[in-house]
Tab-separated table of C-alpha atoms in Angstrom:
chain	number	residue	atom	x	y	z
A	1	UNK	CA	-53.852	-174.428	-15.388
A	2	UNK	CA	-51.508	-177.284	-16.492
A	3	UNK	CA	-54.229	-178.200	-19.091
A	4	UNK	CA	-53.829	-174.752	-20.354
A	5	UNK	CA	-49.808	-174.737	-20.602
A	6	UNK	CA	-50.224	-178.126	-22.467
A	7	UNK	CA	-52.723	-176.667	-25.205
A	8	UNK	CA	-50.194	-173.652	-25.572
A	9	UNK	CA	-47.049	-175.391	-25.705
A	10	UNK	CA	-48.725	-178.681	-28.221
A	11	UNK	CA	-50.622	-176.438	-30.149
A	12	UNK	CA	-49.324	-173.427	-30.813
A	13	UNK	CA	-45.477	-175.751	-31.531
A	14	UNK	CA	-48.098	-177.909	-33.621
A	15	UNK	CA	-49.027	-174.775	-35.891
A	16	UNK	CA	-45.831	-172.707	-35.972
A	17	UNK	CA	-44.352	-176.021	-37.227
A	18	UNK	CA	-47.354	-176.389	-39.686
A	19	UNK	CA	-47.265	-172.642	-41.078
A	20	UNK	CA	-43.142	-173.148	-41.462
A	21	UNK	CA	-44.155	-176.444	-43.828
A	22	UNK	CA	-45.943	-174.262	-45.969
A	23	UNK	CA	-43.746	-171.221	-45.461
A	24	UNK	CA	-45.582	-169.083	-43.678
A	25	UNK	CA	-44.144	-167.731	-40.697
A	26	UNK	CA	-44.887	-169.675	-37.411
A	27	UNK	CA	-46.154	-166.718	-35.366
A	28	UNK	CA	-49.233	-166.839	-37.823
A	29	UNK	CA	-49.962	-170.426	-36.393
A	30	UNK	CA	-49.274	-169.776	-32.710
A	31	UNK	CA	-51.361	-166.416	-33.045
A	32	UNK	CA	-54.253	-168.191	-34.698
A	33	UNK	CA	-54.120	-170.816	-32.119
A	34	UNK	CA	-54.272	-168.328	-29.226
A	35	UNK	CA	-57.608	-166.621	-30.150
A	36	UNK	CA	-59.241	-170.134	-31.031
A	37	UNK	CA	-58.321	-170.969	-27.504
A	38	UNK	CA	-59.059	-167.614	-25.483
A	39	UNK	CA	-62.060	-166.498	-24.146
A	40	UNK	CA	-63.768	-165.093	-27.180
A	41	UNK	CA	-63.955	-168.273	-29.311
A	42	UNK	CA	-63.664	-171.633	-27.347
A	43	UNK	CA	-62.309	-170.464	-24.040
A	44	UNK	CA	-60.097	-173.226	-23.117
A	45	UNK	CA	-57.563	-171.065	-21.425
A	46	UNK	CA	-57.781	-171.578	-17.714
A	47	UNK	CA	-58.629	-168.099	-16.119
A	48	UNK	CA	-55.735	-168.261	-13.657
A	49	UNK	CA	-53.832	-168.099	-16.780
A	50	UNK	CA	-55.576	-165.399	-18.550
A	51	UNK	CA	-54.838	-163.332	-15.237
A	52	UNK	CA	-51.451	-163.529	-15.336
A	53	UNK	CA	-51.309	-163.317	-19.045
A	54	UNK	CA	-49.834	-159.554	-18.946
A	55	UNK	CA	-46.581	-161.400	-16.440
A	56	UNK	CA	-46.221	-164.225	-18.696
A	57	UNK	CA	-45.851	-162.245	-22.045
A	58	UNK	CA	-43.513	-159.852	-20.009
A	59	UNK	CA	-41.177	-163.008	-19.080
A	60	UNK	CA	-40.951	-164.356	-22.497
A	61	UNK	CA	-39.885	-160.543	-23.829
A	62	UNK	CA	-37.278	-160.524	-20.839
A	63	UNK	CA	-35.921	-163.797	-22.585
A	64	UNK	CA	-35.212	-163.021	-25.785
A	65	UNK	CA	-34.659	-159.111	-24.816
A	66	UNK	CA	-31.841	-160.854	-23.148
A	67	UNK	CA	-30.619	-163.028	-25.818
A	68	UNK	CA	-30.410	-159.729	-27.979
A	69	UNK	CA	-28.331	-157.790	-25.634
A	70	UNK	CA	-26.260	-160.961	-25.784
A	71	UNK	CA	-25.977	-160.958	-29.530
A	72	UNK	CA	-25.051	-157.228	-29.537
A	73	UNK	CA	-21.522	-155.272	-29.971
A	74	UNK	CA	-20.418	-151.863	-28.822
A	75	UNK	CA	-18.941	-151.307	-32.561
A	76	UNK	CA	-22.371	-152.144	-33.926
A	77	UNK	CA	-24.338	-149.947	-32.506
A	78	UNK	CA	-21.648	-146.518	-32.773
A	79	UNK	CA	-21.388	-147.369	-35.934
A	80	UNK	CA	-25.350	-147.192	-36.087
A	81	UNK	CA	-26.326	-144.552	-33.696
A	82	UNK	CA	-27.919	-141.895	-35.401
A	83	UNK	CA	-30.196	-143.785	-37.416
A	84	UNK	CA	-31.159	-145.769	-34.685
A	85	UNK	CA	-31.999	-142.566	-32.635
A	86	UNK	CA	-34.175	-141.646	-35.196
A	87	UNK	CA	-35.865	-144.990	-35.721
A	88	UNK	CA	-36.773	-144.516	-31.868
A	89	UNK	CA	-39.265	-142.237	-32.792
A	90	UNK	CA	-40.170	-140.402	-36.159
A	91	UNK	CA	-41.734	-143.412	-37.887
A	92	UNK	CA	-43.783	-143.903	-34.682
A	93	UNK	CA	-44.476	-139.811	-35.206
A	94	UNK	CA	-45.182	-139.504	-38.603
A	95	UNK	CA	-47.580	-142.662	-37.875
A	96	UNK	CA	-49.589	-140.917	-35.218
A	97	UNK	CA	-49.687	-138.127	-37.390
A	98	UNK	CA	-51.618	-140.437	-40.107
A	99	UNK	CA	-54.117	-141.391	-38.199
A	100	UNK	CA	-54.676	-137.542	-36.866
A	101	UNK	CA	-55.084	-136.167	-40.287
A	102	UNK	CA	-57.327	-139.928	-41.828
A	103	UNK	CA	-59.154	-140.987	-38.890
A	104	UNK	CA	-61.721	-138.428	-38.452
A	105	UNK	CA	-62.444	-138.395	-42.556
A	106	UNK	CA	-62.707	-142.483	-42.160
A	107	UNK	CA	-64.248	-143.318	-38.750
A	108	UNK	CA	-66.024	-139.913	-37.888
A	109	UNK	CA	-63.702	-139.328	-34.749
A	110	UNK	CA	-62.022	-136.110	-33.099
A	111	UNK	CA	-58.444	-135.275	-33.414
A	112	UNK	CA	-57.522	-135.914	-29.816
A	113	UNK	CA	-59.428	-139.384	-30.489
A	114	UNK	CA	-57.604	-139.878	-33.159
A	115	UNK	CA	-53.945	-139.168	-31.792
A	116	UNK	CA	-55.243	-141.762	-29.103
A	117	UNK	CA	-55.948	-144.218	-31.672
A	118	UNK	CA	-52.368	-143.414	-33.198
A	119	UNK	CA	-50.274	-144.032	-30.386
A	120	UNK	CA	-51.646	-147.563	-29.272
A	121	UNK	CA	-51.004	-148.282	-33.306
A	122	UNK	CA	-47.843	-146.910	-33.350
A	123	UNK	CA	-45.701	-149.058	-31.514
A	124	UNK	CA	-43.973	-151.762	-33.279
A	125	UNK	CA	-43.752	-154.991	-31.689
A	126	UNK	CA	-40.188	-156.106	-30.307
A	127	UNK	CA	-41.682	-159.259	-30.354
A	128	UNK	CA	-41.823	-159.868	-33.655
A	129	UNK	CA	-38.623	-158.124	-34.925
A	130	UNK	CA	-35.908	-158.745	-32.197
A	131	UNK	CA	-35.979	-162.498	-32.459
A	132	UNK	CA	-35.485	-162.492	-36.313
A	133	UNK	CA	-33.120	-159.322	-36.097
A	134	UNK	CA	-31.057	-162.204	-33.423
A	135	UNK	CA	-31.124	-164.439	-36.065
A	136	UNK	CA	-29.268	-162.673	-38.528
A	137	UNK	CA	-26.699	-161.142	-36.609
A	138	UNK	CA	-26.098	-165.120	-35.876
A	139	UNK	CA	-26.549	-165.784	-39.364
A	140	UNK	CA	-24.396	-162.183	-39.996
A	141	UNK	CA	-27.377	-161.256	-42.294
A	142	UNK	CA	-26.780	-157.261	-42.587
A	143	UNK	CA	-23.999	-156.922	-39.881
A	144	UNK	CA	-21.606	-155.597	-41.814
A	145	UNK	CA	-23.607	-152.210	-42.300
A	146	UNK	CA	-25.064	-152.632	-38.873
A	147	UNK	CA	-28.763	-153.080	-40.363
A	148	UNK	CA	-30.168	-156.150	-37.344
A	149	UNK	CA	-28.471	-153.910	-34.586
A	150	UNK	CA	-29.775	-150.821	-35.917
A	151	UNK	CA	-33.234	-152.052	-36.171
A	152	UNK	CA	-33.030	-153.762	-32.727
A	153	UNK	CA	-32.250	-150.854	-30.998
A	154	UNK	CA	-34.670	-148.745	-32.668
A	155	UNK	CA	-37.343	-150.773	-31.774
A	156	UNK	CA	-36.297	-151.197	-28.492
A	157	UNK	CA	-37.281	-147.467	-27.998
A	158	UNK	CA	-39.925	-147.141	-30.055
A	159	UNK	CA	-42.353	-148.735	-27.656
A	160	UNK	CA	-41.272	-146.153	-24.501
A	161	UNK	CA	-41.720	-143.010	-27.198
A	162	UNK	CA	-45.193	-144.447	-28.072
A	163	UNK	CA	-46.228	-145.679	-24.459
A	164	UNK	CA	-45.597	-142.199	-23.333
A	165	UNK	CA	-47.548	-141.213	-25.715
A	166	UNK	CA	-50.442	-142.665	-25.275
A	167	UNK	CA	-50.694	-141.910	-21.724
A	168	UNK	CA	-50.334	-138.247	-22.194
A	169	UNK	CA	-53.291	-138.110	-25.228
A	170	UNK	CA	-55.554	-140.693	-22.692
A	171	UNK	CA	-55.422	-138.219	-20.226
A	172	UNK	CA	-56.178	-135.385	-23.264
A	173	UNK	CA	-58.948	-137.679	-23.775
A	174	UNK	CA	-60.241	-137.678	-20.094
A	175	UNK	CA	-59.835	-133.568	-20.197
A	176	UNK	CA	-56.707	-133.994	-18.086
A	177	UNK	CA	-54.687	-132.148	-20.395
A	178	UNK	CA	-50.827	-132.690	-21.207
A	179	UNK	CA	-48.429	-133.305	-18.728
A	180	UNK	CA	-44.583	-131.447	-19.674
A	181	UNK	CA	-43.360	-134.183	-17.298
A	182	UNK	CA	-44.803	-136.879	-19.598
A	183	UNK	CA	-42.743	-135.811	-22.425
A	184	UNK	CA	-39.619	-135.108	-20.326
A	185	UNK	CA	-39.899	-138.735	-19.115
A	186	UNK	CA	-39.120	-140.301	-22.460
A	187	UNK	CA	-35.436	-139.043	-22.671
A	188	UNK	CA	-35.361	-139.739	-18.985
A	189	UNK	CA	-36.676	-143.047	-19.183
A	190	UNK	CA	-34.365	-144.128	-22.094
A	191	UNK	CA	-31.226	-142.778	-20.660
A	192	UNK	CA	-32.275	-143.759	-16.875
A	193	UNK	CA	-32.901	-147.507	-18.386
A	194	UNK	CA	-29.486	-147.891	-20.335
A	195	UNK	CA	-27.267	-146.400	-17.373
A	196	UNK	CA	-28.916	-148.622	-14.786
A	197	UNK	CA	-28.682	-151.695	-16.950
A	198	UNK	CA	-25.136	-151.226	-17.781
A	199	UNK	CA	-24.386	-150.834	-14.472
A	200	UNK	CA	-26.235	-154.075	-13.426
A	201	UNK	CA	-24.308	-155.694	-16.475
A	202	UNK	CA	-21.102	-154.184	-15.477
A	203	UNK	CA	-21.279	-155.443	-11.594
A	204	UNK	CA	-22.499	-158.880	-12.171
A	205	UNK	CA	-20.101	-159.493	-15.102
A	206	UNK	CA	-17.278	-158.475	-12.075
A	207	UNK	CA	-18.531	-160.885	-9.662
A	208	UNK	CA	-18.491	-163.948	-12.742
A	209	UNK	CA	-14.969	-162.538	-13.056
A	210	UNK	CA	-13.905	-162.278	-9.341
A	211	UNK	CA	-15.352	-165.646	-8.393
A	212	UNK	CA	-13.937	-167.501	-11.453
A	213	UNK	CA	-10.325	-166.174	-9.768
A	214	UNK	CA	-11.220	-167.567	-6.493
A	215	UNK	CA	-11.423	-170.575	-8.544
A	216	UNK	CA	-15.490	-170.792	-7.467
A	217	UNK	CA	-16.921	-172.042	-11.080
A	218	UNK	CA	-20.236	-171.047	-11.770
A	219	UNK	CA	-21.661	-172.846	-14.883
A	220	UNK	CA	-23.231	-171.358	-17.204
A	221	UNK	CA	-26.835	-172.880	-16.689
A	222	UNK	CA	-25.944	-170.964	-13.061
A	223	UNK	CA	-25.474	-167.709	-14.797
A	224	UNK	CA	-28.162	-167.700	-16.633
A	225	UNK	CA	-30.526	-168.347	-13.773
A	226	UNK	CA	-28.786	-165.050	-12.356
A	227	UNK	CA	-29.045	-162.783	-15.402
A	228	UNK	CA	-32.717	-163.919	-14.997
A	229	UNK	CA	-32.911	-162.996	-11.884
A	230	UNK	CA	-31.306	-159.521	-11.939
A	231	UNK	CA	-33.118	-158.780	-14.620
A	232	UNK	CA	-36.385	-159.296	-12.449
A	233	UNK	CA	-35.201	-157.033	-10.068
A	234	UNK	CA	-34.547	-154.245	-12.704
A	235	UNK	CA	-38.459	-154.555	-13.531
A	236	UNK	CA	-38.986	-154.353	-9.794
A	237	UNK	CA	-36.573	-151.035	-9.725
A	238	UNK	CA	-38.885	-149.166	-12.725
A	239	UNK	CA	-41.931	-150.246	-10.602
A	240	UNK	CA	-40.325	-148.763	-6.884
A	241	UNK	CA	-39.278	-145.912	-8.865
A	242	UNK	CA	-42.593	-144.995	-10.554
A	243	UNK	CA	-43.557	-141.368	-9.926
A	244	UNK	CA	-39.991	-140.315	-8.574
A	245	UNK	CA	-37.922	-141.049	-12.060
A	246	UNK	CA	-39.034	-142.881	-14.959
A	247	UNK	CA	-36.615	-145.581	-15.705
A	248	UNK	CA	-37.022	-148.372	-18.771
A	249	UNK	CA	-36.475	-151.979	-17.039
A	250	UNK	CA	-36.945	-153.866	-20.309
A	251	UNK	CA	-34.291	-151.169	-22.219
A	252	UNK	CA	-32.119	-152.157	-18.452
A	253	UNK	CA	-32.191	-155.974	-19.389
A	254	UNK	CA	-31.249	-155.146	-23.137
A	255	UNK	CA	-28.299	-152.932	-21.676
A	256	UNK	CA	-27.806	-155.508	-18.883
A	257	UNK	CA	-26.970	-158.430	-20.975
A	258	UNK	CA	-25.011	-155.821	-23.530
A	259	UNK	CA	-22.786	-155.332	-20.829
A	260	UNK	CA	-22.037	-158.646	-19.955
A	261	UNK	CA	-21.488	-159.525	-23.780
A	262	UNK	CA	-18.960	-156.901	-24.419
A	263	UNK	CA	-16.796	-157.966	-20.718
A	264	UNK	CA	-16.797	-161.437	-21.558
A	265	UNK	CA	-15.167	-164.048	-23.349
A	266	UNK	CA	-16.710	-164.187	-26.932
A	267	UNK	CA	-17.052	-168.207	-26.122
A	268	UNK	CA	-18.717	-167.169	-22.621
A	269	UNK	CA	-21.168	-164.989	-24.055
A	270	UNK	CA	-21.955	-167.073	-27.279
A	271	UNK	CA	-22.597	-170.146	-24.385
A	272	UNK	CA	-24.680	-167.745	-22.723
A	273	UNK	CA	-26.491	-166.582	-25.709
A	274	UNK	CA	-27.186	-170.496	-26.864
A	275	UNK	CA	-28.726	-171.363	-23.522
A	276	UNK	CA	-31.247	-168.436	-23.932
A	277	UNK	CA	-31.876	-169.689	-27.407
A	278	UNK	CA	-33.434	-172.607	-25.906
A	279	UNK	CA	-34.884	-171.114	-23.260
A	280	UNK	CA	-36.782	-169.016	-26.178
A	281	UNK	CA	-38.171	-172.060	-27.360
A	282	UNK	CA	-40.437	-172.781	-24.745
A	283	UNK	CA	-41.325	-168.725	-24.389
A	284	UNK	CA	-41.965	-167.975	-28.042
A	285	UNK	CA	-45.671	-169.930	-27.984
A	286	UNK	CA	-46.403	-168.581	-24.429
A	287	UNK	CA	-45.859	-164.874	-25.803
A	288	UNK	CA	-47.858	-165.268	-28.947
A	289	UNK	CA	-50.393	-167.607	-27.884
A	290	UNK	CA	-51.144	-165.725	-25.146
A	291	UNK	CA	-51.364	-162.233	-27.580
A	292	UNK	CA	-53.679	-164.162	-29.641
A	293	UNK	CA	-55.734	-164.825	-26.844
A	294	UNK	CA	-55.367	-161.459	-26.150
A	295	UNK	CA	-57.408	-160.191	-29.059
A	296	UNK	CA	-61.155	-159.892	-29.232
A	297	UNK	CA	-61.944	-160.766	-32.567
A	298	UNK	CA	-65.715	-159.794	-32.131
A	299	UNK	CA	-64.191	-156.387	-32.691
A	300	UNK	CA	-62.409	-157.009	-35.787
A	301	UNK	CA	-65.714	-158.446	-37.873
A	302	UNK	CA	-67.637	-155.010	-36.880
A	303	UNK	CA	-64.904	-152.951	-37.954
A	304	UNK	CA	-64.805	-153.429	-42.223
A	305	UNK	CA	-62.684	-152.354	-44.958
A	306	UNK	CA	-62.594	-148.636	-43.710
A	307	UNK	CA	-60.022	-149.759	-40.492
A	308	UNK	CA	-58.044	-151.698	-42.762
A	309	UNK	CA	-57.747	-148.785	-45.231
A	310	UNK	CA	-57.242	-146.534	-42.604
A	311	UNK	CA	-54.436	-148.870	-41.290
A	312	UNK	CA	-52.319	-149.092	-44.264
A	313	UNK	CA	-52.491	-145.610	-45.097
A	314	UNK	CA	-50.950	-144.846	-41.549
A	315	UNK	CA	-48.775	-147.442	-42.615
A	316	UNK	CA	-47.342	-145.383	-45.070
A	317	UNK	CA	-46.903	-142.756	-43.320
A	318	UNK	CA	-44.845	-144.490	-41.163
A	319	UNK	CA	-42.829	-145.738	-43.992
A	320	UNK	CA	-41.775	-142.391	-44.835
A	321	UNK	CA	-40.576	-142.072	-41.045
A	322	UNK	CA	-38.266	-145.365	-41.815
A	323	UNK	CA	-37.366	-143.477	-44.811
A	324	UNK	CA	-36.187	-140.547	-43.534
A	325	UNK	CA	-34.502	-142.379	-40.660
A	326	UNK	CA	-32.465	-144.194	-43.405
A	327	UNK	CA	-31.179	-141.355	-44.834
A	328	UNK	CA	-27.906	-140.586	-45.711
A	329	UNK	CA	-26.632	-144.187	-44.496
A	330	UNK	CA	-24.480	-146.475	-46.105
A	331	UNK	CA	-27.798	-148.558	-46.686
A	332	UNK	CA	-28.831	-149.228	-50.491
A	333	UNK	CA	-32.410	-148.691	-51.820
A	334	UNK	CA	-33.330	-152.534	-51.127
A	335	UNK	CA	-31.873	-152.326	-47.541
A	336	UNK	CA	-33.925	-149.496	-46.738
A	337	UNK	CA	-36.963	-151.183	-48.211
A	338	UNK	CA	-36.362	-154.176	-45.677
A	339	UNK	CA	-35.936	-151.776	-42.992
A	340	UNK	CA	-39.552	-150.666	-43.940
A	341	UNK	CA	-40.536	-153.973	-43.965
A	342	UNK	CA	-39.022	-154.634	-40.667
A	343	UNK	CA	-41.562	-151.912	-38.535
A	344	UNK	CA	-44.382	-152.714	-39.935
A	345	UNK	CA	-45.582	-155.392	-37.315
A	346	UNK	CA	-47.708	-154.631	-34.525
A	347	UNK	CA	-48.554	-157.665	-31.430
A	348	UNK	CA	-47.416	-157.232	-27.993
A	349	UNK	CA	-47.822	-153.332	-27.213
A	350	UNK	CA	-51.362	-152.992	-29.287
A	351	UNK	CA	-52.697	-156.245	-26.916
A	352	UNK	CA	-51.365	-154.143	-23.972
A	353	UNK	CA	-53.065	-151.022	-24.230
A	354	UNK	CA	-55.784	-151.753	-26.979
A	355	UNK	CA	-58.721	-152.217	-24.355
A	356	UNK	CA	-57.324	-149.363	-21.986
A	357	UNK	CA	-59.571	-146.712	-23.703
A	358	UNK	CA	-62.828	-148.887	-23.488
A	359	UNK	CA	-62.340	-149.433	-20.055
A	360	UNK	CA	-61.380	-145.672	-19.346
A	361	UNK	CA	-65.404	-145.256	-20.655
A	362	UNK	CA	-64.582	-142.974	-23.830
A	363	UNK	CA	-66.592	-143.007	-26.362
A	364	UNK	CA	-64.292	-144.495	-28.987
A	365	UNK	CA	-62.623	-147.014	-26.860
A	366	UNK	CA	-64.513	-149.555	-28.469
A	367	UNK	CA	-63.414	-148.547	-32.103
A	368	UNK	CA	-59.483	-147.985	-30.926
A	369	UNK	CA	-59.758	-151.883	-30.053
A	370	UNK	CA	-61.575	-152.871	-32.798
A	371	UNK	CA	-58.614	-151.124	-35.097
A	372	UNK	CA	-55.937	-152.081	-32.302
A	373	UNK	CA	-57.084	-155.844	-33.099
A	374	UNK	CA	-57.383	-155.399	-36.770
A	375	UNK	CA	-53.460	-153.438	-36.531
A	376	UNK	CA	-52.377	-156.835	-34.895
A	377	UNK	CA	-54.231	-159.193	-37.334
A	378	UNK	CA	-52.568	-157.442	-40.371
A	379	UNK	CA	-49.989	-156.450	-39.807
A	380	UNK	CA	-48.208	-159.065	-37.474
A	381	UNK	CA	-48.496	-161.338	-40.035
A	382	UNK	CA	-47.461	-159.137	-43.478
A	383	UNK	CA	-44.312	-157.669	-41.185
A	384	UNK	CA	-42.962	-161.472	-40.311
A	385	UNK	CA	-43.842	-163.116	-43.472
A	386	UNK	CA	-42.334	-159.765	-45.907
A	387	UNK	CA	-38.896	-160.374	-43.476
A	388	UNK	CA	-39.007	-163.892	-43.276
A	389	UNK	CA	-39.424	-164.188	-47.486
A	390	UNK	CA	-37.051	-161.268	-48.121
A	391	UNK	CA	-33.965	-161.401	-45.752
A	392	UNK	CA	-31.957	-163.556	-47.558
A	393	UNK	CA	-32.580	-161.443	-50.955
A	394	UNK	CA	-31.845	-157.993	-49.733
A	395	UNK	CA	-29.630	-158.781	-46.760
A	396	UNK	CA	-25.612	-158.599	-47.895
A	397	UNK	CA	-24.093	-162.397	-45.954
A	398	UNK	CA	-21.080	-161.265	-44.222
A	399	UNK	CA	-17.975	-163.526	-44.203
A	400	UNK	CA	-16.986	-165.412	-41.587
């Protein structure tokens, strides 16, 4: 195991760093490096590792999930909220809806297969877009019109709309039928997720509070160790709660650390906020080398230029969900355009779910993950690299 961990942490710093020389975005490099490394190419990942893959990805989102509730304002986000609403699910909708009307015509599937297909491609990958949308509310890239909060929150949602989803069409699939609870649950699970995290937020911010006037000091490499820790328990909460109420732990830690941001000290949370900056060091190459690893590549070489057709097309389908979500917002053409460019990456989510219809035994499980890996191949690396190239161009600098 601790040869593993030192082939993830070398390499995949050794290839982000070498992608950034030749600017290419480093998630490219640490991506790359994870399926040279997993089982389908060289397999030099220890097992043990690979089983506890799904944990380990999970823990690195917690990290910087956290750092973006830290970097977030109450202003920002009234001042965003419609938008972001509808970023939470119509370009994930009109996306689905691509693949239900091209699929079949391109890869010979049913409709129900299709919508299947849709909703483990829908989901953009937080990932990807809420460490750079951290960076330029730090950098104030976009802040004064709200753009890196808007996006961050949308995205946020996004993946519990799609999720959803794609449990109610795999159980279409199986002949199950749709559940009315399923879709119920994604309101549920949103709203359930914020209140409980703010709540968290709210008490432990009041116990920092109550024990620095009892003249107890609690540094802040303490509190973060805390935060951690509660937001642990708020992924243990979702899982207790399964099947009674559907609650969103990773949308609790967001609203968690939101909380705690907006009751502090500006310098507290900023302090807070640096120290899981550097924690986010060490989990950015566990997350992506270990979604690299994730991906079957076999798949992608059987798949062709159909898939990758098929993909973009959805793709712009989904850009017209972005652009109707945009609409009638302060935003100017070109900051629309980024905010296209901004969810069109797919990693985390599609290495999730990609393999869950194969191993259901449906017929096209084995061509949803072959178009689930090419989805992550593609477009991981166009969404990062468009944002990373463009930001600076489009994005208004606030003043200080």
């Amino acid at each position: 195991m601790f040869r593993s961990l030192s082939l993830i942490f070398i390499l995949g710093l050794a290839t982000s760093e070498l992608c950034r020389k030749v600017k290419i975005p480093g998630i490219i490099g640490m991506l790359v490096t994870g399926m040279v490394l997993g089982p389908y190419v060289t397999d030099l990942l220890d097992p043990k590792i690979l089983s506890i893959s799904a944990e380990l990805r999970k823990l690195a989102l917690i990290i910087i999930l956290i750092k973006a509730g830290l970097s977030l304002d109450w202003r920002d986000l009234v001042k965003v909220g419609r938008p972001a609403i509808l970023l939470s699910f119509l370009p994930a909708s009109f996306e689905i809806l691509g693949y239900v009307l091209l699929a079949p015509l391109f890869l010979g599937i049913s409709r129900i297969e299709a919508a299947l297909m849709g909703a483990v491609l829908a989901a953009v990958s937080p990932a990807v877009v809420v460490p750079r949308m951290v960076y330029y509310i730090e950098d104030r890239y976009g802040t004064e019109k709200g753009i890196p909060q808007m996006l961050m929150a949308g995205a946020s949602c996004d993946d519990i709309f799609v999720i959803v989803l794609f449990t109610s069409f795999l159980g279409m699939a199986q002949g199950q039928g749709a559940q009315v609870m399923d879709f119920i649950n994604i309101p549920v699970s949103i709203i359930m997720g914020i209140l409980l995290g703010l709540l968290t937020g709210y008490v432990l911010q009041a116990f920092f509070e109550w024990a620095y006037s009892q003249d107890h000091l609690i540094r802040n490499s303490v509190k973060v160790i805390l935060v951690m820790a509660f937001a642990f328990l708020l992924l243990v909460v979702e899982e207790a709660l399964e099947g009674v109420i559907a609650v969103s732990g990773l949308l609790a830690v967001v609203s968690m650390a939101l909380m705690i941001r907006n009751r502090s000290e500006k310098m507290v949370a900023d302090r807070l906020s640096e120290k899981f900056g550097k924690l986010w060091l060490a989990a950015e190459p566990v997350l992506f080398v270990l979604v690299g690893a994730a991906v079957d590549i076999r798949y992608t070489f059987a798949t062709g230029l159909p898939v990758l057709l098929l993909i973009a097309l959805a793709l712009l389908f989904r850009s017209v969900g972005v652009w109707l979500s945009t609409k009638k917002t302060p935003l100017s053409v070109k900051e629309r355009v980024f905010c296209v460019i901004s969810y069109l990456p797919k990693a985390t989510v599609q290495a999730a779910i990609g393999s869950v219809p194969l191993a259901a035994g449906l017929d096209c499980g084995k061509m949803v993950l072959s178009v689930a890996v090419m989805g992550i191949l593609f477009t991981a690396p166009l969404g990062a690299f468009s944002m990373d190239r463009t930001y600076r161009k489009i994005l208004k600098k606030e003043a200080s």
